[in-house]
Amino acid sequence: MMQQLLFGILIAYVAGAILYFVGNKTENTQVLKFASIAVAIGGVFNLLLLLYRWNLTGRPPLSSGSDFLLCFSFVTIVMYMVYELKSKDKKAGGVIMVFAFLFILSIFVLMANQLNNAGPVMPALKSPWLTVHVMTAVLAYAAFALAAGFSARNIIKKNDTTNGEKIYHIVAWGFAMLSLSIVLGAIWAEQIWGSYWSWDPKETWALITWIIYALYLHLHRNRNWQGKRANIIVLAGFILVLFTFFGVNFLMSGMHSYA
């Protein structure tokens, strides 16, 4: 059941990406309509899989890498669909759907064994701080993915600057969520390990990511740091977000390795 739902999500998201690219290239509104439908179907499958995992394990689907990616992709899609419905702008849909497709594909490639794991979790993951810490991280990452999609679209379109303020507000909201996630994680760490900060690889790279986005927000009003430079910083921040998750989890040992 879970494998079938995951495969359905993958197909829907890649179909959505292709239809968005084709529809925007040809300016065909009917194709773009089908793209939105494909994304909505994928989002429903994504939600069903999260609910299935919750029912199977008896706990919120937040304690493994595959759970996080399912939440990450779902929240990213929901944020994008809300934006699309409000603005009627579908120009960045293809890039954002490529992100969502790659998140789901990475579960197939790297974490397929986690989907069927419904056993008990280690004591550190039973803390109520886990839910608020991980959910704020999901919200932050999804906002950064959305901003990166718009920035990538700007670069593809030769540094279109028409949505610079929109990207700024999305990053600012994501930055607030990331800051909250770091604070909540520190409280959780103190309760579990007796220290608010231990320079664990995940903590260190989360801090580096925070600094990059803080730099972007600080430089936003500077005319010399708008347009191409601003888009590059947003994309660099999102690359750090991905490294903080994938690179640290799979390449570095630390207290977060269980994720």
XYZ file of N, CA and C in Angstrom:
777
model
N 0.828 -1.201 0.000
C 0.000 0.000 0.000
C 0.874 1.268 0.000
N 1.864 1.294 0.889
C 2.716 2.478 0.976
C 3.559 2.652 -0.280
N 4.084 1.552 -0.797
C 4.876 1.630 -2.020
C 4.026 2.124 -3.187
N 2.778 1.673 -3.251
C 1.893 2.096 -4.333
C 1.576 3.585 -4.238
N 1.302 4.062 -3.016
C 1.033 5.483 -2.826
C 2.265 6.318 -3.169
N 3.429 5.836 -2.749
C 4.660 6.566 -3.029
C 4.909 6.640 -4.529
N 4.653 5.538 -5.222
C 4.821 5.533 -6.677
C 3.820 6.477 -7.332
N 2.593 6.516 -6.820
C 1.588 7.431 -7.348
C 1.993 8.884 -7.168
N 2.565 9.212 -6.015
C 3.056 10.569 -5.763
C 4.143 10.917 -6.765
N 5.063 9.994 -6.959
C 6.188 10.228 -7.868
C 5.690 10.516 -9.288
N 4.760 9.705 -9.770
C 4.217 9.882 -11.122
C 3.485 11.221 -11.238
N 2.667 11.541 -10.237
C 1.887 12.785 -10.283
C 2.798 14.004 -10.281
N 3.856 13.972 -9.471
C 4.738 15.129 -9.380
C 5.582 15.311 -10.646
N 6.069 14.211 -11.220
C 6.853 14.352 -12.450
C 5.939 14.772 -13.601
N 4.704 14.270 -13.612
C 3.747 14.702 -14.633
C 3.447 16.187 -14.485
N 3.263 16.636 -13.246
C 3.018 18.047 -12.999
C 4.164 18.916 -13.472
N 5.401 18.482 -13.185
C 6.584 19.248 -13.610
C 6.628 19.375 -15.133
N 6.444 18.251 -15.833
C 6.500 18.267 -17.299
C 5.398 19.167 -17.877
N 4.192 19.043 -17.341
C 3.067 19.837 -17.851
C 3.262 21.325 -17.590
N 3.826 21.662 -16.437
C 4.099 23.079 -16.159
C 5.118 23.633 -17.155
N 6.194 22.889 -17.376
C 7.221 23.360 -18.320
C 6.636 23.520 -19.722
N 5.872 22.518 -20.166
C 5.285 22.571 -21.513
C 4.253 23.698 -21.598
N 3.403 23.791 -20.595
C 2.366 24.807 -20.606
C 2.911 26.219 -20.597
N 3.963 26.450 -19.803
C 4.570 27.781 -19.758
C 5.333 28.087 -21.040
N 5.952 27.064 -21.619
C 6.693 27.262 -22.863
C 5.758 27.619 -24.009
N 4.620 26.929 -24.081
C 3.682 27.132 -25.186
C 2.573 28.134 -24.848
N 2.554 28.568 -23.560
C 1.506 29.472 -23.084
C 0.117 28.868 -23.298
N 0.040 27.568 -23.069
C -1.215 26.831 -23.243
C -1.898 26.699 -21.875
N -2.975 27.418 -21.668
C -3.658 27.425 -20.379
C -4.284 26.073 -20.041
N -4.675 25.310 -21.049
C -5.269 24.000 -20.801
C -4.234 23.034 -20.237
N -3.035 23.073 -20.793
C -1.960 22.226 -20.275
C -1.620 22.629 -18.840
N -1.581 23.922 -18.564
C -1.295 24.393 -17.208
C -2.390 23.964 -16.231
N -3.618 23.910 -16.711
C -4.716 23.431 -15.872
C -4.504 21.964 -15.508
N -4.096 21.157 -16.481
C -3.814 19.744 -16.204
C -2.621 19.597 -15.257
N -1.659 20.505 -15.361
C -0.515 20.483 -14.449
C -0.978 20.672 -13.007
N -1.856 21.642 -12.796
C -2.382 21.895 -11.453
C -3.162 20.693 -10.929
N -3.911 20.036 -11.816
C -4.672 18.848 -11.419
C -3.716 17.725 -11.008
N -2.643 17.520 -11.784
C -1.669 16.472 -11.460
C -1.034 16.735 -10.098
N -0.705 17.992 -9.837
C -0.098 18.348 -8.547
C -1.087 18.108 -7.409
N -2.343 18.477 -7.618
C -3.353 18.267 -6.586
C -3.529 16.778 -6.287
N -3.538 15.948 -7.330
C -3.642 14.499 -7.130
C -2.440 13.976 -6.343
N -1.242 14.438 -6.732
C -0.047 14.033 -5.998
C -0.092 14.467 -4.555
N -0.616 15.678 -4.311
C -0.729 16.163 -2.937
C -1.676 15.322 -2.109
N -2.784 14.874 -2.713
C -3.731 14.014 -2.006
C -3.069 12.682 -1.671
N -2.359 12.085 -2.623
C -1.637 10.836 -2.355
C -0.602 11.036 -1.242
N 0.079 12.173 -1.294
C 1.101 12.499 -0.295
C 0.478 12.546 1.101
N -0.673 13.228 1.205
C -1.371 13.320 2.488
C -1.848 11.949 2.958
N -2.388 11.147 2.032
C -2.852 9.810 2.401
C -1.714 8.956 2.941
N -0.544 9.074 2.335
C 0.595 8.287 2.808
C 1.041 8.744 4.195
N 1.007 10.038 4.439
C 1.342 10.543 5.772
C 0.348 10.030 6.816
N -0.931 10.066 6.478
C -1.958 9.568 7.403
C -1.828 8.067 7.617
N -1.484 7.344 6.556
C -1.279 5.892 6.667
C -0.116 5.585 7.604
N 0.979 6.345 7.447
C 2.143 6.171 8.323
C 1.769 6.476 9.777
N 0.998 7.522 9.977
C 0.568 7.910 11.326
C -0.252 6.798 11.962
N -1.201 6.249 11.199
C -2.043 5.168 11.697
C -1.229 3.903 11.961
N -0.254 3.638 11.105
C 0.557 2.428 11.240
C 1.440 2.468 12.481
N 2.054 3.619 12.732
C 3.023 3.729 13.823
C 2.407 4.225 15.123
N 1.234 4.886 15.028
C 0.609 5.425 16.227
C 1.243 6.711 16.720
N 2.038 7.340 15.874
C 2.688 8.605 16.239
C 2.786 9.485 14.990
N 2.924 10.795 15.166
C 3.060 11.671 13.988
C 4.232 11.228 13.119
N 4.079 11.273 11.801
C 5.157 10.813 10.901
C 6.281 11.840 10.806
N 7.109 11.875 11.856
C 8.163 12.882 11.933
C 9.503 12.324 12.407
N 9.564 11.032 12.695
C 10.736 10.507 13.390
C 11.794 9.878 12.492
N 11.566 9.827 11.171
C 12.567 9.244 10.278
C 12.809 10.176 9.100
N 13.863 9.894 8.354
C 14.180 10.711 7.197
C 13.091 10.658 6.144
N 12.508 9.477 5.918
C 11.453 9.356 4.914
C 10.199 10.120 5.344
N 9.875 10.062 6.638
C 8.739 10.830 7.145
C 8.953 12.321 6.922
N 10.163 12.778 7.223
C 10.460 14.206 7.053
C 10.302 14.615 5.593
N 10.800 13.811 4.680
C 10.708 14.152 3.260
C 9.262 14.142 2.770
N 8.453 13.226 3.273
C 7.043 13.215 2.913
C 6.354 14.491 3.390
N 6.668 14.908 4.616
C 6.113 16.162 5.135
C 6.655 17.353 4.352
N 7.946 17.327 4.079
C 8.620 18.406 3.351
C 7.973 18.604 1.982
N 7.814 17.521 1.232
C 7.225 17.626 -0.107
C 5.770 18.082 -0.029
N 5.016 17.546 0.936
C 3.604 17.895 1.047
C 3.415 19.372 1.384
N 4.155 19.868 2.362
C 4.009 21.274 2.766
C 4.474 22.193 1.643
N 5.539 21.810 0.934
C 5.993 22.609 -0.211
C 4.900 22.710 -1.266
N 4.245 21.595 -1.566
C 3.176 21.575 -2.559
C 1.990 22.427 -2.098
N 1.616 22.289 -0.835
C 0.487 23.068 -0.316
C 0.789 24.564 -0.401
N 2.001 24.957 0.005
C 2.383 26.370 -0.073
C 2.318 26.874 -1.512
N 2.828 26.064 -2.444
C 2.817 26.491 -3.841
C 1.393 26.590 -4.374
N 0.547 25.613 -4.065
C -0.816 25.623 -4.578
C -1.613 26.811 -4.028
N -1.384 27.151 -2.755
C -2.040 28.331 -2.186
C -1.591 29.579 -2.926
N -0.272 29.663 -3.165
C 0.239 30.812 -3.919
C -0.368 30.867 -5.317
N -0.432 29.723 -5.993
C -0.954 29.684 -7.358
C -2.419 30.093 -7.404
N -3.209 29.620 -6.451
C -4.624 29.956 -6.415
C -4.843 31.443 -6.169
N -3.991 32.033 -5.335
C -4.155 33.448 -5.000
C -3.637 34.367 -6.104
N -2.531 33.980 -6.750
C -1.882 34.878 -7.706
C -2.176 34.535 -9.165
N -2.628 33.298 -9.420
C -2.831 32.796 -10.784
C -1.516 32.729 -11.573
N -0.404 32.790 -10.876
C 0.917 32.741 -11.508
C 1.437 31.305 -11.442
N 1.693 30.694 -12.605
C 2.143 29.304 -12.658
C 3.535 29.164 -13.252
N 4.238 30.277 -13.372
C 5.504 30.260 -14.095
C 6.608 29.478 -13.373
N 6.561 29.400 -12.060
C 7.598 28.675 -11.321
C 7.175 27.253 -10.974
N 5.990 26.836 -11.425
C 5.476 25.518 -11.059
C 6.378 24.374 -11.459
N 6.963 24.444 -12.646
C 7.816 23.353 -13.121
C 9.015 23.129 -12.232
N 9.706 24.198 -11.856
C 10.903 24.072 -11.008
C 10.531 23.521 -9.643
N 9.474 24.049 -9.056
C 9.070 23.606 -7.721
C 8.633 22.146 -7.739
N 7.970 21.717 -8.807
C 7.570 20.315 -8.901
C 8.763 19.396 -9.111
N 9.799 19.886 -9.768
C 11.030 19.100 -9.880
C 11.610 18.869 -8.478
N 11.608 19.906 -7.640
C 12.070 19.748 -6.260
C 11.266 18.659 -5.550
N 9.930 18.760 -5.626
C 9.071 17.793 -4.938
C 9.309 16.374 -5.464
N 9.453 16.246 -6.774
C 9.733 14.938 -7.372
C 11.038 14.353 -6.839
N 12.075 15.187 -6.736
C 13.373 14.702 -6.256
C 13.314 14.312 -4.779
N 12.511 15.040 -3.979
C 12.354 14.662 -2.570
C 11.783 13.251 -2.470
N 10.743 12.981 -3.257
C 10.095 11.670 -3.212
C 11.008 10.600 -3.805
N 11.698 10.924 -4.887
C 12.616 9.963 -5.494
C 13.712 9.557 -4.522
N 14.176 10.493 -3.706
C 15.240 10.176 -2.749
C 14.767 9.164 -1.703
N 13.460 9.132 -1.424
C 12.942 8.108 -0.508
C 13.097 6.736 -1.145
N 12.734 6.621 -2.428
C 12.896 5.361 -3.155
C 14.353 4.916 -3.149
N 15.255 5.845 -3.395
C 16.671 5.504 -3.586
C 17.401 5.277 -2.268
N 17.102 6.105 -1.257
C 17.912 6.100 -0.041
C 17.211 5.543 1.196
N 15.872 5.573 1.233
C 15.192 5.288 2.498
C 13.993 4.364 2.359
N 13.924 3.588 1.301
C 12.742 2.743 1.072
C 12.469 1.814 2.249
N 13.511 1.355 2.922
C 13.333 0.429 4.041
C 12.650 1.080 5.232
N 12.686 2.425 5.307
C 12.091 3.103 6.463
C 10.567 3.111 6.410
N 9.995 3.010 5.212
C 8.545 3.118 5.090
C 7.815 2.007 5.836
N 8.383 0.813 5.852
C 7.728 -0.320 6.504
C 8.133 -0.488 7.959
N 8.927 0.441 8.452
C 9.391 0.370 9.835
C 8.357 0.993 10.754
N 7.684 0.172 11.521
C 6.654 0.656 12.449
C 6.994 0.299 13.882
N 8.248 -0.039 14.132
C 8.672 -0.439 15.458
C 8.857 0.735 16.396
N 9.243 0.456 17.631
C 9.456 1.533 18.609
C 10.646 2.406 18.212
N 10.627 3.641 18.646
C 11.714 4.574 18.358
C 12.569 4.743 19.597
N 13.763 5.271 19.397
C 14.663 5.495 20.525
C 14.071 6.565 21.446
N 14.450 6.547 22.743
C 13.845 7.465 23.714
C 13.927 8.940 23.332
N 15.019 9.346 22.669
C 15.180 10.760 22.309
C 14.072 11.243 21.394
N 13.461 10.308 20.634
C 12.430 10.689 19.675
C 11.020 10.641 20.263
N 10.911 10.342 21.542
C 9.602 10.292 22.185
C 9.248 11.605 22.871
N 10.147 12.561 22.821
C 9.914 13.850 23.476
C 8.849 14.646 22.725
N 7.960 15.348 23.457
C 6.973 16.216 22.777
C 7.628 17.369 22.030
N 8.890 17.678 22.375
C 9.598 18.732 21.655
C 9.915 18.316 20.219
N 9.922 16.995 19.969
C 10.216 16.521 18.609
C 9.225 17.104 17.599
N 7.936 17.035 17.923
C 6.911 17.473 16.975
C 7.079 18.934 16.593
N 7.215 19.819 17.593
C 7.305 21.250 17.298
C 8.634 21.595 16.621
N 9.696 20.915 17.016
C 11.007 21.169 16.409
C 11.005 20.764 14.937
N 10.523 19.566 14.639
C 10.549 19.069 13.269
C 9.536 19.813 12.396
N 8.345 20.104 12.929
C 7.341 20.790 12.112
C 7.786 22.206 11.740
N 8.430 22.909 12.657
C 8.929 24.242 12.299
C 10.054 24.128 11.270
N 10.860 23.067 11.359
C 11.901 22.845 10.351
C 11.275 22.545 8.993
N 10.202 21.749 8.976
C 9.505 21.442 7.722
C 8.955 22.718 7.100
N 8.330 23.555 7.900
C 7.776 24.818 7.389
C 8.878 25.716 6.835
N 10.007 25.775 7.545
C 11.131 26.590 7.078
C 11.677 26.048 5.765
N 11.927 24.750 5.703
C 12.496 24.143 4.500
C 11.559 24.311 3.303
N 10.250 24.145 3.544
C 9.282 24.289 2.451
C 9.279 25.720 1.924
N 9.361 26.694 2.823
C 9.423 28.097 2.394
C 10.683 28.358 1.587
N 11.800 27.797 2.023
C 13.055 27.990 1.286
C 13.007 27.301 -0.073
N 12.333 26.143 -0.150
C 12.178 25.465 -1.442
C 11.345 26.319 -2.392
N 10.268 26.921 -1.869
C 9.423 27.786 -2.685
C 10.214 28.993 -3.190
N 10.957 29.625 -2.280
C 11.768 30.786 -2.668
C 12.825 30.396 -3.691
N 13.444 29.225 -3.507
C 14.463 28.763 -4.448
C 13.857 28.499 -5.819
N 12.616 27.995 -5.847
C 11.933 27.770 -7.124
C 11.731 29.070 -7.880
N 11.308 30.111 -7.172
C 11.128 31.411 -7.812
C 12.467 32.000 -8.258
N 13.500 31.841 -7.429
C 14.818 32.368 -7.790
C 15.389 31.642 -9.002
N 15.218 30.312 -9.048
C 15.698 29.542 -10.198
C 14.962 29.977 -11.466
N 13.672 30.215 -11.337
C 12.897 30.681 -12.482
C 13.397 32.054 -12.947
N 13.749 32.922 -12.009
C 14.284 34.232 -12.366
C 15.582 34.111 -13.155
N 16.448 33.198 -12.706
C 17.729 33.018 -13.391
C 17.514 32.430 -14.784
N 16.592 31.463 -14.883
C 16.286 30.882 -16.191
C 15.768 31.957 -17.142
N 14.974 32.866 -16.593
C 14.406 33.954 -17.395
C 15.327 35.174 -17.436
N 16.625 34.933 -17.288
C 17.634 35.999 -17.362
C 17.404 37.075 -16.314
N 17.274 36.560 -15.060
C 17.228 37.436 -13.900
C 16.060 38.421 -13.897
N 14.901 37.868 -14.167
C 13.675 38.636 -13.996
C 13.571 39.048 -12.523
N 13.341 40.312 -12.251
C 13.308 40.803 -10.866
C 11.902 41.169 -10.406
N 10.889 40.771 -11.161
C 9.526 41.196 -10.832
C 9.020 40.597 -9.524
N 9.541 39.467 -9.103
C 9.059 38.856 -7.863
C 10.089 38.896 -6.742
N 10.996 39.863 -6.794
C 12.018 39.977 -5.759
C 11.442 40.181 -4.371
N 10.425 41.029 -4.259
C 9.805 41.272 -2.953
C 9.076 40.038 -2.451
N 8.457 39.303 -3.367
C 7.765 38.075 -2.987
C 8.753 37.062 -2.416
N 9.890 36.898 -3.074
C 10.913 35.981 -2.585
C 11.400 36.425 -1.213
N 11.594 37.731 -1.067
C 12.059 38.272 0.221
C 11.092 37.906 1.351
N 9.800 38.084 1.137
C 8.825 37.801 2.188
C 8.746 36.304 2.492
N 8.877 35.465 1.466
C 8.874 34.014 1.696
C 10.093 33.605 2.517
N 11.267 34.136 2.149
C 12.494 33.817 2.888
C 12.401 34.329 4.325
N 11.839 35.524 4.506
C 11.720 36.083 5.852
C 10.860 35.181 6.736
N 9.760 34.670 6.169
C 8.898 33.769 6.932
C 9.629 32.455 7.231
N 10.313 31.914 6.225
C 11.077 30.685 6.440
C 12.180 30.884 7.465
N 12.811 32.056 7.426
C 13.884 32.372 8.374
C 13.340 32.394 9.806
N 12.146 32.960 9.985
C 11.526 32.978 11.313
C 11.269 31.553 11.798
N 10.773 30.690 10.901
C 10.518 29.298 11.268
C 11.817 28.546 11.574
N 12.866 28.818 10.777
C 14.151 28.168 11.030
C 14.717 28.606 12.375
N 14.603 29.888 12.676
C 15.087 30.390 13.962
C 14.347 29.709 15.106
N 13.019 29.604 14.966
C 12.219 28.944 15.997
C 12.596 27.474 16.118
N 12.835 26.814 14.978
C 13.212 25.406 15.000
C 14.533 25.199 15.729
N 15.489 26.087 15.497
C 16.788 25.974 16.170
C 16.631 26.150 17.676
N 15.814 27.122 18.073
C 15.578 27.354 19.507
C 14.887 26.153 20.142
N 13.844 25.646 19.493
C 13.127 24.480 20.024
C 14.024 23.252 20.060
N 14.870 23.108 19.031
C 15.814 21.995 19.025
C 16.810 22.090 20.165
N 17.234 23.312 20.489
C 18.172 23.501 21.599
C 17.520 23.117 22.929
N 16.257 23.478 23.096
C 15.542 23.102 24.323
C 15.415 21.591 24.417
N 15.066 20.970 23.285
C 14.957 19.510 23.235
C 16.308 18.862 23.561
N 17.381 19.394 22.979
C 18.719 18.836 23.204
C 19.105 18.925 24.678
N 18.752 20.034 25.323
C 19.104 20.195 26.737
C 18.391 19.159 27.597
N 17.132 18.860 27.238
C 16.381 17.881 28.018
C 16.871 16.458 27.784
N 17.306 16.174 26.560
C 17.724 14.812 26.225
C 19.195 14.576 26.536
N 20.055 15.517 26.128
C 21.498 15.323 26.248
C 22.173 16.214 27.295
N 21.406 17.114 27.894
C 21.962 17.945 28.963
C 22.730 19.148 28.491
N 22.619 19.492 27.195
C 23.338 20.647 26.658
C 22.499 21.286 25.563
N 22.395 22.628 25.591
C 21.617 23.320 24.567
C 22.286 23.263 23.192
N 23.605 23.233 23.190
C 24.335 23.274 21.908
C 25.622 22.480 22.064
N 25.856 21.547 21.151
C 27.036 20.690 21.277
C 27.878 20.664 20.003
N 27.574 21.540 19.041
C 28.290 21.592 17.764
C 28.245 20.260 17.017
N 27.106 19.580 17.188
C 26.806 18.416 16.365
C 26.773 18.870 14.902
N 27.181 18.023 13.920
C 27.179 18.454 12.510
C 25.859 19.061 12.043
N 24.734 18.475 12.463
C 23.441 19.019 12.056
C 23.254 20.434 12.616
N 23.622 20.631 13.864
C 23.511 21.950 14.481
C 24.409 22.956 13.773
N 25.611 22.536 13.469
C 26.573 23.439 12.834
C 26.092 23.880 11.461
N 25.626 22.934 10.650
C 25.186 23.281 9.296
C 23.863 24.022 9.304
N 23.029 23.761 10.293
C 21.800 24.548 10.434
C 22.143 26.005 10.744
N 23.172 26.202 11.582
C 23.614 27.561 11.901
C 24.194 28.256 10.671
N 24.980 27.521 9.868
C 25.536 28.108 8.640
C 24.407 28.508 7.696
N 23.398 27.651 7.568
C 22.245 27.974 6.736
C 21.543 29.225 7.252
N 21.364 29.307 8.551
C 20.723 30.466 9.175
C 21.496 31.746 8.849
N 22.824 31.663 8.891
C 23.666 32.835 8.610
C 23.500 33.282 7.156
N 23.445 32.327 6.232
C 23.300 32.674 4.806
C 21.985 33.412 4.566
N 20.903 32.898 5.127
C 19.618 33.571 4.931
C 19.563 34.906 5.682
N 20.217 34.989 6.832
C 20.292 36.269 7.547
C 21.045 37.295 6.702
N 22.090 36.842 6.027
C 22.851 37.730 5.143
C 21.977 38.220 3.991
N 21.200 37.314 3.408
C 20.301 37.707 2.329
C 19.305 38.762 2.802
N 18.689 38.534 3.957
C 17.701 39.476 4.472
C 18.336 40.825 4.789
N 19.565 40.797 5.283
C 20.272 42.036 5.625
C 20.617 42.839 4.372
N 21.003 42.137 3.301
C 21.453 42.822 2.090
C 20.317 43.153 1.124
N 19.109 42.723 1.441
C 18.010 42.842 0.476
C 17.777 44.277 0.017
N 17.858 45.229 0.914
C 17.564 46.622 0.552
C 18.712 47.291 -0.195
N 19.859 46.638 -0.229
C 20.996 47.191 -0.952
C 20.818 46.933 -2.445
N 20.760 47.989 -3.230
C 20.498 47.862 -4.666
C 21.514 46.965 -5.363
N 22.744 46.965 -4.877
C 23.792 46.135 -5.500
C 23.604 44.645 -5.227
N 22.723 44.309 -4.277
C 22.501 42.907 -3.935
C 21.085 42.457 -4.271
N 20.500 43.058 -5.287
C 19.214 42.629 -5.794
C 19.407 41.946 -7.146
N 18.358 41.323 -7.655
C 18.461 40.652 -8.945
C 19.277 39.381 -8.867
N 20.274 39.253 -9.734
C 21.042 38.019 -9.864
C 21.721 37.621 -8.566
N 22.362 38.562 -7.891
C 23.064 38.226 -6.649
C 22.095 37.708 -5.586
N 20.960 38.361 -5.487
C 19.967 37.923 -4.504
C 19.473 36.516 -4.823
N 19.201 36.247 -6.099
C 18.739 34.914 -6.499
C 19.784 33.851 -6.208
N 21.043 34.180 -6.418
C 22.123 33.220 -6.156
C 22.213 32.906 -4.663
N 22.064 33.931 -3.812
C 22.121 33.703 -2.366
C 20.972 32.793 -1.929
N 19.767 33.043 -2.475
C 18.611 32.211 -2.112
C 18.843 30.761 -2.534
N 19.383 30.561 -3.725
C 19.678 29.200 -4.180
C 20.792 28.567 -3.355
N 21.808 29.357 -3.000
C 22.895 28.838 -2.165
C 22.357 28.415 -0.802
N 21.437 29.215 -0.257
C 20.829 28.851 1.017
C 20.071 27.546 0.923
N 19.358 27.340 -0.191
C 18.590 26.105 -0.337
C 19.515 24.899 -0.525
N 20.634 25.094 -1.203
C 21.619 24.016 -1.325
C 22.137 23.627 0.062
N 22.349 24.618 0.918
C 22.778 24.332 2.288
C 21.680 23.613 3.068
N 20.427 23.981 2.816
C 19.308 23.281 3.443
C 19.354 21.799 3.082
N 19.536 21.511 1.796
C 19.592 20.119 1.345
C 20.797 19.389 1.922
N 21.936 20.097 2.002
C 23.116 19.455 2.584
C 22.910 19.194 4.074
N 22.256 20.134 4.759
C 21.999 19.942 6.185
C 21.187 18.679 6.424
N 20.283 18.376 5.481
C 19.489 17.160 5.636
C 20.204 15.936 5.084
N 20.511 15.930 3.797
C 21.083 14.748 3.156
C 22.554 14.547 3.514
N 23.347 15.595 3.376
C 24.778 15.459 3.614
C 25.104 15.057 5.026
N 24.485 15.738 5.988
C 24.771 15.432 7.387
C 24.254 14.052 7.761
N 23.032 13.710 7.314
C 22.445 12.421 7.687
C 23.207 11.229 7.124
N 23.758 11.378 5.913
C 24.359 10.228 5.246
C 25.887 10.269 5.187
N 26.483 11.414 5.400
C 27.930 11.520 5.270
C 28.652 11.788 6.594
N 27.932 12.229 7.593
C 28.562 12.600 8.859
C 27.889 11.868 10.012
N 28.659 11.490 10.999
C 28.116 10.862 12.176
C 27.854 11.926 13.246
N 26.803 11.723 14.005
C 26.462 12.677 15.043
C 25.205 12.249 15.743
N 24.716 13.107 16.624
C 23.543 12.763 17.408
C 22.269 12.736 16.578
N 22.298 13.326 15.378
C 21.133 13.326 14.498
C 21.190 12.193 13.471
N 22.157 11.325 13.550
C 22.326 10.299 12.511
C 21.165 9.330 12.449
N 20.455 9.165 13.567
C 19.317 8.237 13.577
C 18.216 8.665 12.626
N 18.198 9.967 12.237
C 17.148 10.453 11.353
C 17.319 9.933 9.942
